[in-house]
Amino acid sequence: MPSSAPQAAATVDGDVYVTPRYLAGSPGYGDAGFAPVKHWPHHHLDEGPHQLVVTSPDHRIRIGWAGDDYDLWTISAAPDAVSGPQWTAIVNQNTPPELVAALTTALARDWADGQDRFLAAPSAYWADSLAPLVAAGWQRTGAEVGTVELTAPGGNAGVYINRSRRDLPDGTELWAGPPGWGTRAEITFSPRTPSHLIAATAEAFTDTTPVAR
């Protein structure tokens, strides 16, 4: 049952159920993240950083899984099968795959509707990407010029956008958990990522349904 505490867990039939789900960590496999695109072509690779790459049928959307790397997922979209990515999302090893599933669900829907929405130009307004978080009560924090920061109630998750600081990496980063290589979940979107895809991923951070671990 969901709790207002930062993290609640109860043992039921041998499983631990965690809420908020952004603190659940990774179970070590990506099934939930791949489920929305299970009908897409799968490419099992013997060499390179990714053990598995799932692509849209036209190969414009690519979802790479590196099972033994810190950057566990690399998700991107390109105008055609042989072009470099127009945008990229990097997801680290501590991130619950249920959050990744929100992004892959949106990508599968975009590809199926045939309108190339997964290549849309992002909105000039940061609030279009983070509307679900604002609606869920995440508060604006930070005061650095050229950046936007929001923090979840309880302070266990947040989002950081670099809009114009040249001394910092560009893009949008959703995070959860305490700082540290083995504890903090991070999803980082490059600057040209469509706003609705970031919003779909952000909405998963507001889902109070517990996840099993």
Short mmCIF file of C-alpha atoms in Angstrom, two decimals:
data_model
loop_
_atom_site.label_atom_id
_atom_site.label_comp_id
_atom_site.label_asym_id
_atom_site.label_seq_id
_atom_site.Cartn_x
_atom_site.Cartn_y
_atom_site.Cartn_z
CA MET A 1 0.00 0.00 0.00
CA PRO A 2 1.44 3.42 -0.90
CA SER A 3 2.81 5.49 1.95
CA SER A 4 3.56 9.16 2.40
CA ALA A 5 7.01 8.23 3.76
CA PRO A 6 10.00 8.66 1.42
CA GLN A 7 10.33 4.90 1.15
CA ALA A 8 7.98 2.23 2.41
CA ALA A 9 8.50 -1.50 2.16
CA ALA A 10 6.56 -4.53 3.36
CA THR A 11 7.37 -8.21 2.95
CA VAL A 12 4.60 -10.08 1.19
CA ASP A 13 5.08 -13.62 -0.13
CA GLY A 14 8.82 -13.17 -0.25
CA ASP A 15 8.78 -9.93 -2.27
CA VAL A 16 9.53 -6.43 -1.09
CA TYR A 17 7.25 -3.69 -2.43
CA VAL A 18 8.77 -0.23 -2.63
CA THR A 19 7.17 3.18 -2.97
CA PRO A 20 7.93 5.72 -4.29
CA ARG A 21 9.04 3.58 -7.17
CA TYR A 22 11.90 5.86 -8.12
CA LEU A 23 13.71 4.56 -5.01
CA ALA A 24 13.26 0.89 -5.92
CA GLY A 25 16.60 0.56 -7.68
CA SER A 26 17.30 -1.88 -10.47
CA PRO A 27 16.56 -5.61 -10.13
CA GLY A 28 19.49 -6.34 -12.45
CA TYR A 29 17.46 -6.99 -15.57
CA GLY A 30 15.55 -4.74 -17.96
CA ASP A 31 12.37 -6.70 -18.68
CA ALA A 32 10.00 -3.91 -17.65
CA GLY A 33 11.79 -1.37 -19.84
CA PHE A 34 11.74 -3.63 -22.89
CA ALA A 35 8.16 -4.85 -22.46
CA PRO A 36 6.57 -1.99 -24.48
CA VAL A 37 8.83 -2.79 -27.46
CA LYS A 38 8.98 -6.58 -27.15
CA HIS A 39 7.53 -6.89 -30.68
CA TRP A 40 10.38 -4.84 -32.20
CA PRO A 41 13.51 -6.46 -33.72
CA HIS A 42 16.05 -7.67 -31.15
CA HIS A 43 19.76 -7.72 -31.94
CA HIS A 44 22.02 -9.75 -29.61
CA LEU A 45 25.60 -8.55 -29.96
CA ASP A 46 28.82 -10.35 -29.05
CA GLU A 47 31.01 -7.24 -29.18
CA GLY A 48 30.62 -3.60 -28.25
CA PRO A 49 29.20 -1.90 -25.18
CA HIS A 50 25.65 -3.21 -25.64
CA GLN A 51 24.70 -6.85 -25.24
CA LEU A 52 21.24 -6.21 -26.67
CA VAL A 53 19.92 -3.54 -29.02
CA VAL A 54 16.20 -3.31 -29.73
CA THR A 55 15.27 -1.15 -32.71
CA SER A 56 12.10 0.11 -34.28
CA PRO A 57 11.33 -1.80 -37.50
CA ASP A 58 12.87 1.04 -39.52
CA HIS A 59 15.91 1.22 -37.18
CA ARG A 60 15.39 4.91 -36.41
CA ILE A 61 14.77 4.30 -32.69
CA ARG A 62 17.46 2.33 -30.88
CA ILE A 63 17.38 0.99 -27.34
CA GLY A 64 20.70 -0.42 -26.17
CA TRP A 65 21.22 -2.49 -23.02
CA ALA A 66 24.71 -2.80 -21.48
CA GLY A 67 24.23 -5.39 -18.78
CA ASP A 68 27.56 -4.84 -17.04
CA ASP A 69 28.09 -1.09 -17.44
CA TYR A 70 27.26 1.94 -15.31
CA ASP A 71 25.35 3.54 -18.20
CA LEU A 72 22.96 0.63 -18.51
CA TRP A 73 20.60 1.97 -21.18
CA THR A 74 21.29 4.15 -24.22
CA ILE A 75 18.11 5.20 -26.02
CA SER A 76 18.15 7.37 -29.12
CA ALA A 77 16.26 8.41 -32.23
CA ALA A 78 17.50 9.48 -35.65
CA PRO A 79 15.90 10.84 -38.83
CA ASP A 80 16.85 7.67 -40.73
CA ALA A 81 18.49 4.32 -40.11
CA VAL A 82 22.06 5.43 -40.89
CA SER A 83 22.06 8.91 -39.35
CA GLY A 84 23.59 9.82 -36.04
CA PRO A 85 21.12 10.30 -33.18
CA GLN A 86 19.11 13.49 -33.03
CA TRP A 87 18.71 12.99 -29.29
CA THR A 88 19.91 10.51 -26.71
CA ALA A 89 18.78 9.38 -23.26
CA ILE A 90 21.31 7.71 -20.96
CA VAL A 91 20.02 5.69 -18.00
CA ASN A 92 22.34 4.43 -15.28
CA GLN A 93 22.48 1.08 -13.50
CA ASN A 94 20.58 2.23 -10.41
CA THR A 95 17.45 3.29 -12.26
CA PRO A 96 14.27 1.20 -11.91
CA PRO A 97 13.33 -0.24 -15.32
CA GLU A 98 9.71 0.75 -14.62
CA LEU A 99 10.81 4.36 -15.19
CA VAL A 100 12.48 3.39 -18.46
CA ALA A 101 9.22 1.70 -19.47
CA ALA A 102 7.47 5.06 -19.42
CA LEU A 103 9.88 6.30 -22.08
CA THR A 104 9.80 3.16 -24.22
CA THR A 105 5.99 3.12 -24.06
CA ALA A 106 5.88 6.68 -25.40
CA LEU A 107 8.39 5.81 -28.13
CA ALA A 108 6.42 2.75 -29.24
CA ARG A 109 3.26 4.84 -29.40
CA ASP A 110 4.97 7.61 -31.34
CA TRP A 111 6.43 5.20 -33.87
CA ALA A 112 3.12 3.39 -34.36
CA ASP A 113 1.19 6.58 -35.12
CA GLY A 114 3.52 7.31 -38.06
CA GLN A 115 3.80 11.05 -37.39
CA ASP A 116 7.48 11.07 -36.36
CA ARG A 117 6.60 12.76 -33.10
CA PHE A 118 9.66 11.15 -31.51
CA LEU A 119 11.72 13.61 -33.61
CA ALA A 120 9.71 16.72 -32.72
CA ALA A 121 11.58 19.86 -31.70
CA PRO A 122 11.48 20.39 -27.93
CA SER A 123 9.42 23.17 -26.48
CA ALA A 124 11.15 26.43 -25.59
CA TYR A 125 9.39 26.29 -22.21
CA TRP A 126 10.90 24.01 -19.58
CA ALA A 127 7.52 23.59 -17.87
CA ASP A 128 6.24 21.58 -20.85
CA SER A 129 8.77 18.85 -20.04
CA LEU A 130 8.15 18.87 -16.29
CA ALA A 131 4.41 19.52 -16.02
CA PRO A 132 3.70 16.16 -14.27
CA LEU A 133 6.24 17.00 -11.57
CA VAL A 134 4.86 20.49 -10.98
CA ALA A 135 1.36 19.03 -10.73
CA ALA A 136 2.64 16.48 -8.18
CA GLY A 137 3.98 19.23 -5.93
CA TRP A 138 7.67 19.22 -6.84
CA GLN A 139 9.13 22.58 -5.85
CA ARG A 140 11.48 24.90 -7.71
CA THR A 141 14.88 24.95 -5.99
CA GLY A 142 18.32 26.25 -6.86
CA ALA A 143 19.21 29.73 -7.97
CA GLU A 144 21.90 29.30 -10.61
CA VAL A 145 21.34 31.55 -13.61
CA GLY A 146 20.63 29.52 -16.74
CA THR A 147 19.43 26.43 -14.89
CA VAL A 148 16.16 25.00 -13.59
CA GLU A 149 15.92 22.66 -10.60
CA LEU A 150 12.89 20.97 -9.06
CA THR A 151 12.88 18.70 -6.01
CA ALA A 152 10.30 16.13 -4.96
CA PRO A 153 8.51 16.39 -1.63
CA GLY A 154 10.88 14.78 0.86
CA GLY A 155 13.95 15.66 -1.20
CA ASN A 156 14.65 12.13 -2.44
CA ALA A 157 14.35 12.92 -6.16
CA GLY A 158 14.80 15.89 -8.41
CA VAL A 159 15.36 17.23 -11.89
CA TYR A 160 18.04 19.53 -13.21
CA ILE A 161 17.98 21.38 -16.53
CA ASN A 162 20.93 23.31 -17.91
CA ARG A 163 19.48 25.88 -20.29
CA SER A 164 22.44 28.16 -20.95
CA ARG A 165 25.38 27.48 -18.60
CA ARG A 166 28.34 26.74 -20.88
CA ASP A 167 30.43 25.35 -18.02
CA LEU A 168 27.95 22.54 -17.30
CA PRO A 169 26.66 19.60 -19.38
CA ASP A 170 23.64 20.45 -21.50
CA GLY A 171 20.33 18.68 -21.15
CA THR A 172 17.86 17.46 -18.56
CA GLU A 173 18.67 15.05 -15.73
CA LEU A 174 16.08 13.26 -13.60
CA TRP A 175 17.56 11.73 -10.46
CA ALA A 176 16.52 9.81 -7.38
CA GLY A 177 18.22 8.53 -4.26
CA PRO A 178 21.28 9.65 -2.30
CA PRO A 179 24.45 10.69 -4.13
CA GLY A 180 26.85 7.89 -4.95
CA TRP A 181 27.90 5.48 -7.69
CA GLY A 182 25.80 2.65 -6.28
CA THR A 183 22.82 4.59 -4.97
CA ARG A 184 21.70 7.42 -7.24
CA ALA A 185 19.42 6.72 -10.19
CA GLU A 186 19.91 9.06 -13.16
CA ILE A 187 18.19 9.54 -16.50
CA THR A 188 19.90 12.15 -18.67
CA PHE A 189 18.31 13.55 -21.83
CA SER A 190 20.28 15.46 -24.45
CA PRO A 191 19.04 18.97 -25.34
CA ARG A 192 17.06 18.03 -28.48
CA THR A 193 14.91 15.40 -26.77
CA PRO A 194 11.20 16.06 -27.47
CA SER A 195 9.48 17.58 -24.46
CA HIS A 196 6.64 15.07 -24.39
CA LEU A 197 9.10 12.19 -24.01
CA ILE A 198 10.73 13.83 -21.01
CA ALA A 199 7.27 14.53 -19.60
CA ALA A 200 6.24 10.90 -20.05
CA THR A 201 9.32 9.77 -18.15
CA ALA A 202 8.82 12.41 -15.48
CA GLU A 203 5.24 11.27 -14.96
CA ALA A 204 6.54 7.82 -13.97
CA PHE A 205 8.31 9.51 -11.05
CA THR A 206 4.90 10.54 -9.71
CA ASP A 207 3.35 7.05 -9.89
CA THR A 208 2.62 5.90 -6.32
CA THR A 209 2.08 2.24 -7.28
CA PRO A 210 4.66 0.12 -5.40
CA VAL A 211 7.05 -2.08 -7.37
CA ALA A 212 8.29 -5.49 -6.29
CA ARG A 213 11.96 -6.22 -5.65
#
